[in-house]
Coordinates of C-alpha atoms in Angstrom, one line a residue:
Chain A
M1 CA -25.9 67.6 77.2
L2 CA -23.3 69.1 75.3
K3 CA -23.3 72.0 78.0
W4 CA -23.0 69.5 80.7
V5 CA -19.9 67.9 79.1
L6 CA -18.4 71.5 78.9
L7 CA -19.2 72.0 82.5
A8 CA -17.6 69.3 83.7
V9 CA -14.4 70.2 81.7
T10 CA -14.7 73.6 83.1
I11 CA -14.4 72.3 86.7
G12 CA -11.4 69.8 85.6
L13 CA -9.5 72.9 84.4
E14 CA -10.2 74.9 87.2
V15 CA -9.3 72.1 89.9
M16 CA -5.9 71.6 88.1
G17 CA -5.3 75.7 88.0
S18 CA -5.7 75.3 91.8
L19 CA -3.7 72.1 92.5
S20 CA -0.7 73.7 90.0
L21 CA -1.0 76.7 92.6
K22 CA 0.2 74.5 95.1
A23 CA 2.8 72.1 93.4
A24 CA 4.2 75.9 91.9
L25 CA 5.4 76.6 95.4
D26 CA 8.1 74.3 94.9
A27 CA 8.7 74.0 91.4
P28 CA 7.4 77.3 89.7
G29 CA 7.1 75.2 86.3
W30 CA 3.6 74.7 87.4
Y31 CA 2.7 78.3 86.8
V32 CA 2.4 77.2 83.1
T33 CA -0.9 75.0 84.1
V34 CA -2.1 77.3 86.8
V35 CA -2.3 80.0 83.8
I36 CA -3.9 77.6 81.3
G37 CA -6.2 76.1 83.6
Y38 CA -7.7 79.3 85.0
I39 CA -7.9 80.7 81.4
G40 CA -9.0 77.8 79.8
A41 CA -11.9 77.8 82.6
F42 CA -13.3 81.2 82.1
A43 CA -13.3 80.3 78.2
L44 CA -15.3 77.4 78.6
L45 CA -17.6 78.8 81.3
S46 CA -18.6 81.6 79.3
R47 CA -19.5 79.0 76.3
V48 CA -21.4 77.1 78.9
L49 CA -23.5 80.2 79.6
K50 CA -24.1 80.9 76.1
L51 CA -25.7 77.4 75.4
G52 CA -28.4 78.4 77.5
M53 CA -27.2 77.3 81.1
A54 CA -28.3 80.0 83.6
I55 CA -25.6 81.7 85.3
G56 CA -26.7 81.2 88.9
V57 CA -26.9 77.1 88.1
A58 CA -23.3 77.3 86.3
Y59 CA -21.7 79.2 88.9
G60 CA -23.3 77.2 91.8
I61 CA -22.5 74.1 90.8
W62 CA -18.9 75.0 89.7
G63 CA -18.2 76.7 93.2
A64 CA -19.7 73.6 94.9
C65 CA -17.4 70.9 93.1
G66 CA -14.6 73.0 92.6
V67 CA -14.4 73.5 96.4
A68 CA -15.2 69.6 97.0
L69 CA -12.9 68.3 94.6
T70 CA -10.1 70.8 95.4
A71 CA -10.2 69.7 98.8
L72 CA -10.3 65.8 98.2
F73 CA -7.4 65.7 95.2
S74 CA -5.2 68.2 98.3
A75 CA -5.6 65.5 100.3
L76 CA -4.6 62.5 98.1
L77 CA -1.8 64.3 96.2
F78 CA -0.3 66.5 98.6
G79 CA -1.3 64.2 101.9
E80 CA -2.8 67.5 103.6
P81 CA -5.1 66.7 106.6
L82 CA -9.1 66.1 106.3
T83 CA -10.7 65.9 109.7
L84 CA -13.9 65.2 110.3
P85 CA -14.9 68.7 111.5
M86 CA -13.2 70.3 107.9
L87 CA -15.1 67.7 106.6
G88 CA -18.1 68.7 107.7
G89 CA -17.3 72.4 107.1
I90 CA -16.3 71.7 103.6
A91 CA -19.8 70.1 103.3
L92 CA -21.6 73.5 105.1
I93 CA -19.6 75.7 102.6
I94 CA -20.6 73.4 99.4
L95 CA -24.3 74.1 100.4
G96 CA -24.0 77.7 101.3
V97 CA -22.9 78.1 97.9
L98 CA -25.3 76.3 96.0
T99 CA -28.1 77.9 98.0
I100 CA -26.7 81.2 97.4
E101 CA -26.7 80.9 93.7
L102 CA -29.6 79.1 93.4
G103 CA -31.5 81.5 95.6
S104 CA -30.0 84.6 93.4
Q105 CA -31.1 83.0 90.4
R106 CA -35.0 82.5 91.4
A107 CA -35.2 85.7 92.9
Q108 CA -33.6 87.3 89.3
R109 CA -36.5 85.0 87.5
R110 CA -39.3 86.5 89.8
R111 CA -38.3 90.1 89.1
E112 CA -38.1 89.4 85.6
R113 CA -41.7 88.3 86.0
E114 CA -43.0 91.2 87.9
R115 CA -41.5 93.6 85.6
E116 CA -42.9 91.7 82.6
A117 CA -46.3 91.8 84.6
D118 CA -46.1 95.7 85.1
A119 CA -45.0 96.4 81.7
G120 CA -48.2 94.7 80.7
A121 CA -50.5 96.3 82.7
A122 CA -49.1 99.9 81.6
S123 CA -49.7 99.3 78.1
Chain B
M1 CA -4.2 79.9 110.8
S2 CA -1.7 82.6 111.8
G3 CA -2.5 86.1 112.0
L4 CA -0.2 86.8 108.6
S5 CA -2.1 83.9 106.6
I6 CA -5.9 85.3 107.6
L7 CA -4.7 88.8 106.5
F8 CA -3.2 87.5 103.3
L9 CA -6.6 85.3 102.8
A10 CA -8.7 88.3 103.8
I11 CA -6.6 90.7 101.0
A12 CA -7.0 87.9 98.4
I13 CA -10.7 87.6 99.3
L14 CA -11.5 91.5 99.1
A15 CA -9.7 91.8 95.5
E16 CA -11.6 89.2 94.1
V17 CA -14.9 90.6 95.1
G18 CA -13.7 93.8 94.4
A19 CA -12.6 92.7 90.7
T20 CA -15.7 90.8 90.1
L21 CA -17.7 94.0 91.2
S22 CA -15.8 96.2 88.5
L23 CA -16.3 93.4 85.9
R24 CA -20.1 94.0 86.2
M25 CA -19.7 97.9 86.1
A26 CA -17.1 97.6 83.0
T27 CA -20.0 95.5 81.2
H28 CA -23.0 98.2 82.0
G29 CA -21.1 101.4 82.4
S30 CA -18.1 102.9 81.7
R31 CA -14.8 100.5 80.1
L32 CA -12.4 102.4 82.6
W33 CA -13.7 99.9 85.1
I34 CA -11.4 97.4 83.2
I35 CA -8.4 98.7 85.3
P36 CA -9.7 97.5 88.8
V37 CA -10.6 94.2 87.2
A38 CA -7.2 93.6 85.6
I39 CA -5.6 94.9 88.7
G40 CA -7.8 92.9 91.5
Y41 CA -7.5 89.6 89.6
P42 CA -3.2 89.1 89.6
I43 CA -3.6 90.5 93.5
A44 CA -6.0 88.0 94.7
F45 CA -3.7 85.1 93.0
A46 CA -0.9 86.7 94.5
M47 CA -2.4 86.5 97.9
L48 CA -3.6 83.2 97.6
V49 CA -0.2 81.9 96.9
L50 CA 1.4 83.8 100.1
T51 CA -1.4 82.1 101.8
L52 CA -0.3 78.7 100.7
A53 CA 2.8 79.8 101.3
E54 CA 2.2 80.4 105.2
G55 CA 1.2 76.7 105.3
V56 CA -2.3 76.8 104.9
P57 CA -3.8 73.8 103.4
L58 CA -5.3 74.5 99.8
G59 CA -8.5 72.6 100.2
V60 CA -9.1 75.3 103.6
T61 CA -8.0 78.3 101.6
Y62 CA -9.8 77.6 98.6
G63 CA -13.1 76.7 100.1
I64 CA -13.0 80.1 102.1
W65 CA -11.8 82.1 99.4
T66 CA -14.3 80.6 96.9
A67 CA -17.4 80.5 99.4
A68 CA -16.6 84.0 100.8
G69 CA -16.0 85.3 97.3
V70 CA -19.8 84.4 96.3
A71 CA -21.4 85.5 100.0
L72 CA -20.1 88.7 99.8
T73 CA -20.3 89.2 96.5
A74 CA -24.2 88.4 96.9
V75 CA -24.4 90.8 99.6
A76 CA -22.4 93.9 97.8
G77 CA -24.9 93.2 94.8
R78 CA -27.7 93.5 97.1
V79 CA -26.4 97.4 98.3
L80 CA -24.4 98.3 94.8
F81 CA -26.9 97.3 92.6
K82 CA -30.4 96.9 93.9
E83 CA -30.2 93.2 93.3
P84 CA -32.2 91.0 95.0
F85 CA -31.3 89.3 97.9
T86 CA -33.9 86.7 99.6
W87 CA -34.0 85.0 103.2
L88 CA -32.9 81.7 100.9
M89 CA -29.7 83.6 100.0
A90 CA -29.2 84.7 103.4
A91 CA -29.6 81.3 104.9
G92 CA -26.9 80.3 102.3
V93 CA -24.6 83.3 103.9
A94 CA -25.0 81.9 107.3
L95 CA -24.5 78.4 106.0
I96 CA -20.8 79.3 104.4
I97 CA -20.1 81.5 107.6
G98 CA -20.9 77.9 109.9
G99 CA -18.6 75.8 107.3
V100 CA -15.9 78.4 107.8
L101 CA -16.1 78.5 111.2
L102 CA -15.9 74.8 111.2
V103 CA -13.0 74.3 108.9
E104 CA -10.8 76.5 110.8
T105 CA -11.9 74.6 114.2
G106 CA -11.0 71.1 112.5
V107 CA -7.5 72.5 111.1
Q108 CA -6.5 73.6 114.4
H109 CA -6.8 70.1 116.0

């Protein structure tokens, strides 16, 4: 449970960092929250991985939620356009990130099992 | 998106992928690989700021940057480190390319 809470905080920090990047264009003071957001996100992400979440799952959810929330909040806060084709494209991007990360995790696990089977056969 | 903003975003993506791959080299081999890591990430962020300064929306910039980074890292991992790259992952790359193109056309309307 703790690792999911930490992952949510990680995503929040990262989205905060990205939104500050845009705000910093007009007011450079926002670079402070950019730095805090990104460094905090990476520190927490490594905690999440140490708690035993697979890297593919953590990265996939992190990337997918980050893209969705950043698009949503930059539309709300900065009045950026969010047309129907853009929403569809963002949905495809999120699906693609999740597919790659979860697919890579599945392939790694399969490879490890094969390696163990080989080692077992050799001994 | 203007030609200049596409160039900035492309450099941001390449710098980030280069730094991420160097990070993997640094954790597995020579510590000297930490140098391109330390150079790559700041370049990536500087280029992101320049892309935003060109007027590309943050939602678009961030989405394309993240997705292209994930896709390129997966492909480069296959080529450089012989990591697995399955049909499922190739489908993910195709989804991302389709999504980026869709976002790109949506911005211009």
